[in-house]
Amino acid sequence: MRHYKFYVSICALVLCFTTSIQVFAVYPDEKVSNSDEVFFSGDTYSRCEEFEDIYLSGDQYVMKVTTPEENILIPVEKVAVPFTDDVAANEFMNRDDIPQEAKDSFLKKYQSYIAAPESYDVIPAMIYFEPAVATRSGSGTPDKIIHYTHTNGAPMMTYQFFFVNSSTGWKNVQKGTSTKDKTSVIYNISLSIASLGKVKVLSYFSAGQTILSAFLSYYGLTTNSVTANSQDYFQARLVWDQTEQYTMADHGNGWQTGLVTYKITIKKLGQETYFAKTNKPPYTTDRLFNEVVKSPHFDNPWATAYARGDTNTLWESISWSCGNVSYSFN
């Protein structure tokens, strides 16, 4: 297993996972804090906003790695694999140093991008960071680093996938003649955390308006101005950043994924409403958010992942719903 950070960019969609396991510690004398700047080999490196635990100075990168004894910095290189490069994508999928669950997740999102009806202005690419050539062992492979040791001595590690500016695309919440009645009672969406029974509500409009009342207010109309029509519709769209975290343990028979956890940061909540007989164009809005929702064990996955053993992976879950439409972030 190697120590990598991978980022997949799909129109600003970023996929990242980190693995760290045993043996070598690179530059352990370079201590790390949680500040926005770190110091390495006499240079100041600034935190990369888009890549967690990556710091940049000019065109040089370092990665912050947590070991049981201390935090250290490792020089890393940034490598890009465009999604237009089928050979590179196939090579990634054929790697044997990455959990199958992680490759399956990558493939699912890659295929979703390919199948998406919407066009993208940015060519998708996978970007990953690996230890720089100068810091590798004699074999030429990246050095390996202990990431976490369970209380009973078992080695553990975690992979993290970051998806930035992910989008559901426009989802039809209501279509046809019942759109007016349905939108008269819809204010928000619900974010649900499975197993906790928790629900967080986000409103489409800061004033607490319903979808219908916002449409009427925007165009200066009254309720009587809207007559039901088969072409009426109400659509919703969510834009978010997502971290998928795969936590693994070696119980003596190889690495096994025990727990998959999630962190969701809602960035935009959009709606588009159209009532044909008003002779008005669709009313489209996007409300900005910075709302974070985590699955139960995202911040401390180790004990739960270890307890699952090597027989049954636990997948935690977060989903959103509006009307009769729901979407799982899994």
GROMACS .gro file of C-alpha atoms in nm:
model
  330
    1MET     CA    1   0.000   0.000   0.000
    2ARG     CA    2   0.127   0.349  -0.079
    3HIS     CA    3   0.079   0.685   0.078
    4TYR     CA    4  -0.120   0.897  -0.166
    5LYS     CA    5  -0.359   1.188  -0.184
    6PHE     CA    6  -0.574   1.174  -0.496
    7TYR     CA    7  -0.803   1.448  -0.623
    8VAL     CA    8  -1.053   1.398  -0.902
    9SER     CA    9  -1.169   1.721  -1.060
   10ILE     CA   10  -1.497   1.702  -1.248
   11CYS     CA   11  -1.587   2.059  -1.335
   12ALA     CA   12  -1.437   2.155  -1.004
   13LEU     CA   13  -1.532   1.816  -0.864
   14VAL     CA   14  -1.245   1.692  -0.655
   15LEU     CA   15  -1.184   1.335  -0.546
   16CYS     CA   16  -0.924   1.279  -0.279
   17PHE     CA   17  -0.818   0.986  -0.074
   18THR     CA   18  -0.531   0.948   0.167
   19THR     CA   19  -0.363   0.626   0.265
   20SER     CA   20  -0.096   0.591   0.522
   21ILE     CA   21   0.045   0.285   0.685
   22GLN     CA   22   0.371   0.161   0.828
   23VAL     CA   23   0.749   0.186   0.808
   24PHE     CA   24   0.914   0.516   0.709
   25ALA     CA   25   0.876   0.868   0.846
   26VAL     CA   26   0.997   1.138   0.607
   27TYR     CA   27   1.139   1.457   0.761
   28PRO     CA   28   0.997   1.394   1.111
   29ASP     CA   29   1.187   1.699   1.238
   30GLU     CA   30   0.957   1.925   1.040
   31LYS     CA   31   0.684   1.978   1.299
   32VAL     CA   32   0.338   2.085   1.183
   33SER     CA   33   0.069   2.297   1.345
   34ASN     CA   34  -0.289   2.357   1.233
   35SER     CA   35  -0.215   2.708   1.106
   36ASP     CA   36  -0.265   2.832   0.751
   37GLU     CA   37   0.113   2.835   0.701
   38VAL     CA   38   0.385   2.578   0.764
   39PHE     CA   39   0.762   2.600   0.737
   40PHE     CA   40   0.962   2.339   0.550
   41SER     CA   41   1.331   2.341   0.449
   42GLY     CA   42   1.352   2.716   0.508
   43ASP     CA   43   1.045   2.804   0.299
   44THR     CA   44   0.695   2.913   0.397
   45TYR     CA   45   0.409   2.705   0.255
   46SER     CA   46   0.047   2.824   0.250
   47ARG     CA   47  -0.253   2.598   0.292
   48CYS     CA   48  -0.432   2.501  -0.031
   49GLU     CA   49  -0.799   2.578   0.013
   50GLU     CA   50  -0.908   2.317  -0.238
   51PHE     CA   51  -0.686   2.033  -0.117
   52GLU     CA   52  -0.697   1.934   0.247
   53ASP     CA   53  -0.359   1.888   0.419
   54ILE     CA   54  -0.171   2.016   0.112
   55TYR     CA   55   0.048   2.331   0.133
   56LEU     CA   56   0.200   2.526  -0.154
   57SER     CA   57   0.508   2.745  -0.202
   58GLY     CA   58   0.556   2.858  -0.562
   59ASP     CA   59   0.512   2.536  -0.757
   60GLN     CA   60   0.628   2.313  -0.471
   61TYR     CA   61   0.387   2.114  -0.254
   62VAL     CA   62   0.413   1.948   0.084
   63MET     CA   63   0.159   1.719   0.250
   64LYS     CA   64   0.078   1.715   0.622
   65VAL     CA   65   0.064   1.363   0.759
   66THR     CA   66  -0.045   1.259   1.107
   67THR     CA   67   0.148   0.975   1.274
   68PRO     CA   68   0.095   0.833   1.623
   69GLU     CA   69   0.395   1.030   1.749
   70GLU     CA   70   0.370   1.362   1.564
   71ASN     CA   71   0.261   1.552   1.256
   72ILE     CA   72   0.515   1.567   0.975
   73LEU     CA   73   0.551   1.723   0.630
   74ILE     CA   74   0.635   1.533   0.313
   75PRO     CA   75   0.735   1.687  -0.023
   76VAL     CA   76   0.478   1.578  -0.281
   77GLU     CA   77   0.423   1.610  -0.654
   78LYS     CA   78   0.100   1.700  -0.826
   79VAL     CA   79  -0.004   1.478  -1.117
   80ALA     CA   80  -0.308   1.523  -1.343
   81VAL     CA   81  -0.496   1.257  -1.540
   82PRO     CA   82  -0.761   1.411  -1.772
   83PHE     CA   83  -1.089   1.224  -1.794
   84THR     CA   84  -1.045   1.239  -2.171
   85ASP     CA   85  -0.750   1.003  -2.126
   86ASP     CA   86  -0.912   0.657  -2.124
   87VAL     CA   87  -0.578   0.484  -2.083
   88ALA     CA   88  -0.498   0.674  -1.765
   89ALA     CA   89  -0.848   0.608  -1.625
   90ASN     CA   90  -0.813   0.237  -1.694
   91GLU     CA   91  -0.471   0.230  -1.531
   92PHE     CA   92  -0.619   0.387  -1.220
   93MET     CA   93  -0.902   0.135  -1.207
   94ASN     CA   94  -0.653  -0.152  -1.246
   95ARG     CA   95  -0.436  -0.047  -0.952
   96ASP     CA   96  -0.407  -0.301  -0.674
   97ASP     CA   97  -0.294  -0.059  -0.401
   98ILE     CA   98  -0.636   0.104  -0.361
   99PRO     CA   99  -0.941  -0.044  -0.185
  100GLN     CA  100  -1.200  -0.180  -0.424
  101GLU     CA  101  -1.467   0.032  -0.253
  102ALA     CA  102  -1.267   0.344  -0.341
  103LYS     CA  103  -1.226   0.242  -0.704
  104ASP     CA  104  -1.596   0.160  -0.726
  105SER     CA  105  -1.680   0.506  -0.593
  106PHE     CA  106  -1.448   0.668  -0.846
  107LEU     CA  107  -1.601   0.468  -1.130
  108LYS     CA  108  -1.956   0.553  -1.024
  109LYS     CA  109  -1.883   0.926  -1.028
  110TYR     CA  110  -1.684   0.905  -1.349
  111GLN     CA  111  -1.970   0.726  -1.524
  112SER     CA  112  -2.219   0.978  -1.385
  113TYR     CA  113  -2.013   1.256  -1.539
  114ILE     CA  114  -2.001   1.078  -1.875
  115ALA     CA  115  -2.377   1.023  -1.870
  116ALA     CA  116  -2.469   1.372  -1.749
  117PRO     CA  117  -2.695   1.558  -1.995
  118GLU     CA  118  -2.549   1.893  -1.889
  119SER     CA  119  -2.236   2.027  -2.058
  120TYR     CA  120  -1.923   2.115  -1.860
  121ASP     CA  121  -1.700   2.413  -1.927
  122VAL     CA  122  -1.396   2.251  -1.763
  123ILE     CA  123  -1.241   1.931  -1.892
  124PRO     CA  124  -1.259   1.677  -1.607
  125ALA     CA  125  -0.934   1.546  -1.466
  126MET     CA  126  -0.802   1.341  -1.181
  127ILE     CA  127  -0.530   1.516  -0.986
  128TYR     CA  128  -0.328   1.334  -0.725
  129PHE     CA  129  -0.035   1.406  -0.497
  130GLU     CA  130   0.234   1.151  -0.427
  131PRO     CA  131   0.566   1.173  -0.240
  132ALA     CA  132   0.829   1.348  -0.450
  133VAL     CA  133   1.097   1.137  -0.616
  134ALA     CA  134   1.368   1.275  -0.387
  135THR     CA  135   1.194   1.138  -0.076
  136ARG     CA  136   1.124   0.786  -0.201
  137SER     CA  137   1.300   0.472  -0.090
  138GLY     CA  138   1.561   0.305  -0.305
  139SER     CA  139   1.296   0.095  -0.477
  140GLY     CA  140   1.152   0.409  -0.633
  141THR     CA  141   0.812   0.363  -0.468
  142PRO     CA  142   0.676   0.627  -0.230
  143ASP     CA  143   0.771   0.587   0.135
  144LYS     CA  144   0.514   0.440   0.371
  145ILE     CA  145   0.410   0.609   0.693
  146ILE     CA  146   0.214   0.490   0.995
  147HIS     CA  147  -0.121   0.666   1.006
  148TYR     CA  148  -0.292   0.518   1.311
  149THR     CA  149  -0.245   0.227   1.547
  150HIS     CA  150  -0.543   0.082   1.734
  151THR     CA  151  -0.511   0.032   2.110
  152ASN     CA  152  -0.453  -0.339   2.056
  153GLY     CA  153  -0.166  -0.267   1.818
  154ALA     CA  154  -0.349  -0.325   1.490
  155PRO     CA  155  -0.251  -0.085   1.207
  156MET     CA  156  -0.527   0.128   1.057
  157MET     CA  157  -0.554   0.389   0.782
  158THR     CA  158  -0.808   0.611   0.614
  159TYR     CA  159  -0.885   0.714   0.257
  160GLN     CA  160  -1.064   1.042   0.192
  161PHE     CA  161  -1.242   1.141  -0.127
  162PHE     CA  162  -1.322   1.511  -0.170
  163PHE     CA  163  -1.587   1.616  -0.421
  164VAL     CA  164  -1.607   1.994  -0.470
  165ASN     CA  165  -1.900   2.169  -0.639
  166SER     CA  166  -2.086   1.845  -0.695
  167SER     CA  167  -2.435   1.895  -0.833
  168THR     CA  168  -2.752   1.690  -0.849
  169GLY     CA  169  -2.850   1.865  -1.167
  170TRP     CA  170  -3.210   1.980  -1.192
  171LYS     CA  171  -3.449   1.732  -1.032
  172ASN     CA  172  -3.821   1.742  -1.112
  173VAL     CA  173  -3.999   1.776  -0.778
  174GLN     CA  174  -4.338   1.845  -0.933
  175LYS     CA  175  -4.474   1.858  -1.288
  176GLY     CA  176  -4.814   1.924  -1.441
  177THR     CA  177  -5.141   2.059  -1.311
  178SER     CA  178  -5.070   1.989  -0.943
  179THR     CA  179  -4.758   2.210  -0.940
  180LYS     CA  180  -4.942   2.515  -0.806
  181ASP     CA  181  -5.089   2.330  -0.509
  182LYS     CA  182  -4.764   2.153  -0.422
  183THR     CA  183  -4.545   2.464  -0.442
  184SER     CA  184  -4.785   2.652  -0.215
  185VAL     CA  185  -4.666   2.440   0.080
  186ILE     CA  186  -4.296   2.378  -0.005
  187TYR     CA  187  -4.046   2.600   0.179
  188ASN     CA  188  -3.734   2.391   0.211
  189ILE     CA  189  -3.539   2.070   0.174
  190SER     CA  190  -3.451   1.824   0.450
  191LEU     CA  191  -3.106   1.677   0.515
  192SER     CA  192  -3.128   1.344   0.697
  193ILE     CA  193  -2.853   1.156   0.879
  194ALA     CA  194  -2.927   0.784   0.882
  195SER     CA  195  -2.906   0.601   1.219
  196LEU     CA  196  -2.914   0.928   1.412
  197GLY     CA  197  -3.264   1.023   1.308
  198LYS     CA  198  -3.149   1.383   1.275
  199VAL     CA  199  -3.297   1.618   1.017
  200LYS     CA  200  -3.162   1.960   0.919
  201VAL     CA  201  -3.388   2.193   0.721
  202LEU     CA  202  -3.264   2.446   0.463
  203SER     CA  203  -3.502   2.703   0.317
  204TYR     CA  204  -3.505   2.812  -0.046
  205PHE     CA  205  -3.561   3.176   0.051
  206SER     CA  206  -3.435   3.373   0.350
  207ALA     CA  207  -3.778   3.529   0.404
  208GLY     CA  208  -3.935   3.187   0.457
  209GLN     CA  209  -4.147   3.213   0.145
  210THR     CA  210  -4.304   2.915  -0.023
  211ILE     CA  211  -4.197   2.835  -0.379
  212LEU     CA  212  -4.529   2.968  -0.511
  213SER     CA  213  -4.529   3.289  -0.307
  214ALA     CA  214  -4.172   3.367  -0.418
  215PHE     CA  215  -4.272   3.322  -0.782
  216LEU     CA  216  -4.575   3.550  -0.739
  217SER     CA  217  -4.374   3.814  -0.552
  218TYR     CA  218  -4.096   3.817  -0.811
  219TYR     CA  219  -4.336   3.879  -1.100
  220GLY     CA  220  -4.586   4.094  -0.909
  221LEU     CA  221  -4.870   3.848  -0.954
  222THR     CA  222  -5.152   3.716  -0.736
  223THR     CA  223  -5.258   3.359  -0.675
  224ASN     CA  224  -5.544   3.402  -0.920
  225SER     CA  225  -5.289   3.482  -1.191
  226VAL     CA  226  -5.173   3.119  -1.189
  227THR     CA  227  -5.399   2.870  -1.365
  228ALA     CA  228  -5.295   2.506  -1.358
  229ASN     CA  229  -5.141   2.374  -1.678
  230SER     CA  230  -4.981   2.047  -1.782
  231GLN     CA  231  -4.656   2.230  -1.870
  232ASP     CA  232  -4.607   2.372  -1.518
  233TYR     CA  233  -4.308   2.246  -1.320
  234PHE     CA  234  -4.096   2.295  -1.010
  235GLN     CA  235  -3.735   2.175  -1.009
  236ALA     CA  236  -3.467   2.171  -0.739
  237ARG     CA  237  -3.090   2.156  -0.755
  238LEU     CA  238  -2.829   2.112  -0.484
  239VAL     CA  239  -2.458   2.203  -0.509
  240TRP     CA  240  -2.226   2.075  -0.239
  241ASP     CA  241  -1.876   1.967  -0.136
  242GLN     CA  242  -1.843   1.610  -0.015
  243THR     CA  243  -1.583   1.407   0.170
  244GLU     CA  244  -1.608   1.029   0.162
  245GLN     CA  245  -1.389   0.864   0.422
  246TYR     CA  246  -1.290   0.498   0.405
  247THR     CA  247  -1.135   0.366   0.728
  248MET     CA  248  -0.951   0.036   0.716
  249ALA     CA  249  -0.782  -0.204   0.955
  250ASP     CA  250  -0.546  -0.499   0.921
  251HIS     CA  251  -0.668  -0.777   1.149
  252GLY     CA  252  -0.388  -1.004   1.038
  253ASN     CA  253  -0.525  -1.113   0.705
  254GLY     CA  254  -0.484  -0.797   0.500
  255TRP     CA  255  -0.644  -0.455   0.481
  256GLN     CA  256  -1.023  -0.447   0.508
  257THR     CA  257  -1.261  -0.150   0.495
  258GLY     CA  258  -1.458  -0.138   0.819
  259LEU     CA  259  -1.637   0.198   0.793
  260VAL     CA  260  -1.736   0.454   0.532
  261THR     CA  261  -1.832   0.799   0.663
  262TYR     CA  262  -1.937   1.128   0.506
  263LYS     CA  263  -1.906   1.503   0.546
  264ILE     CA  264  -2.135   1.720   0.335
  265THR     CA  265  -2.100   2.098   0.294
  266ILE     CA  266  -2.403   2.249   0.123
  267LYS     CA  267  -2.298   2.540  -0.103
  268LYS     CA  268  -2.610   2.625  -0.306
  269LEU     CA  269  -2.977   2.540  -0.298
  270GLY     CA  270  -3.148   2.620  -0.626
  271GLN     CA  271  -3.504   2.615  -0.755
  272GLU     CA  272  -3.671   2.678  -1.088
  273THR     CA  273  -4.045   2.732  -1.117
  274TYR     CA  274  -4.256   2.770  -1.430
  275PHE     CA  275  -4.627   2.836  -1.472
  276ALA     CA  276  -4.712   2.832  -1.842
  277LYS     CA  277  -5.031   3.040  -1.840
  278THR     CA  278  -4.870   3.335  -1.662
  279ASN     CA  279  -4.665   3.394  -1.980
  280LYS     CA  280  -4.362   3.451  -1.757
  281PRO     CA  281  -4.023   3.285  -1.806
  282PRO     CA  282  -3.904   3.030  -1.552
  283TYR     CA  283  -3.811   3.183  -1.216
  284THR     CA  284  -3.467   3.054  -1.113
  285THR     CA  285  -3.278   3.122  -0.790
  286ASP     CA  286  -2.972   2.990  -0.609
  287ARG     CA  287  -2.936   3.054  -0.237
  288LEU     CA  288  -2.582   3.033  -0.099
  289PHE     CA  289  -2.499   2.823   0.206
  290ASN     CA  290  -2.202   2.695   0.399
  291GLU     CA  291  -2.387   2.428   0.595
  292VAL     CA  292  -2.190   2.127   0.718
  293VAL     CA  293  -2.347   1.790   0.798
  294LYS     CA  294  -2.144   1.487   0.908
  295SER     CA  295  -2.234   1.122   0.946
  296PRO     CA  296  -2.205   0.989   1.303
  297HIS     CA  297  -1.845   0.867   1.311
  298PHE     CA  298  -1.678   1.095   1.058
  299ASP     CA  299  -1.458   1.275   1.313
  300ASN     CA  300  -1.355   0.962   1.501
  301PRO     CA  301  -1.394   0.653   1.284
  302TRP     CA  302  -1.125   0.428   1.432
  303ALA     CA  303  -1.302   0.228   1.705
  304THR     CA  304  -1.615   0.169   1.496
  305ALA     CA  305  -1.415   0.069   1.189
  306TYR     CA  306  -1.207  -0.173   1.392
  307ALA     CA  307  -1.512  -0.323   1.562
  308ARG     CA  308  -1.664  -0.410   1.224
  309GLY     CA  309  -1.377  -0.651   1.174
  310ASP     CA  310  -1.309  -0.786   0.829
  311THR     CA  311  -1.653  -0.927   0.755
  312ASN     CA  312  -1.903  -0.643   0.724
  313THR     CA  313  -1.836  -0.287   0.614
  314LEU     CA  314  -2.062  -0.025   0.773
  315TRP     CA  315  -2.175   0.246   0.531
  316GLU     CA  316  -2.310   0.553   0.706
  317SER     CA  317  -2.546   0.771   0.507
  318ILE     CA  318  -2.667   1.127   0.449
  319SER     CA  319  -2.951   1.215   0.213
  320TRP     CA  320  -3.171   1.510   0.114
  321SER     CA  321  -3.533   1.525   0.017
  322CYS     CA  322  -3.785   1.774  -0.118
  323GLY     CA  323  -4.146   1.676  -0.176
  324ASN     CA  324  -4.142   1.320  -0.305
  325VAL     CA  325  -3.788   1.346  -0.445
  326SER     CA  326  -3.487   1.221  -0.248
  327TYR     CA  327  -3.115   1.191  -0.316
  328SER     CA  328  -2.848   0.996  -0.129
  329PHE     CA  329  -2.496   1.137  -0.111
  330ASN     CA  330  -2.364   0.782  -0.108
   0.00000   0.00000   0.00000
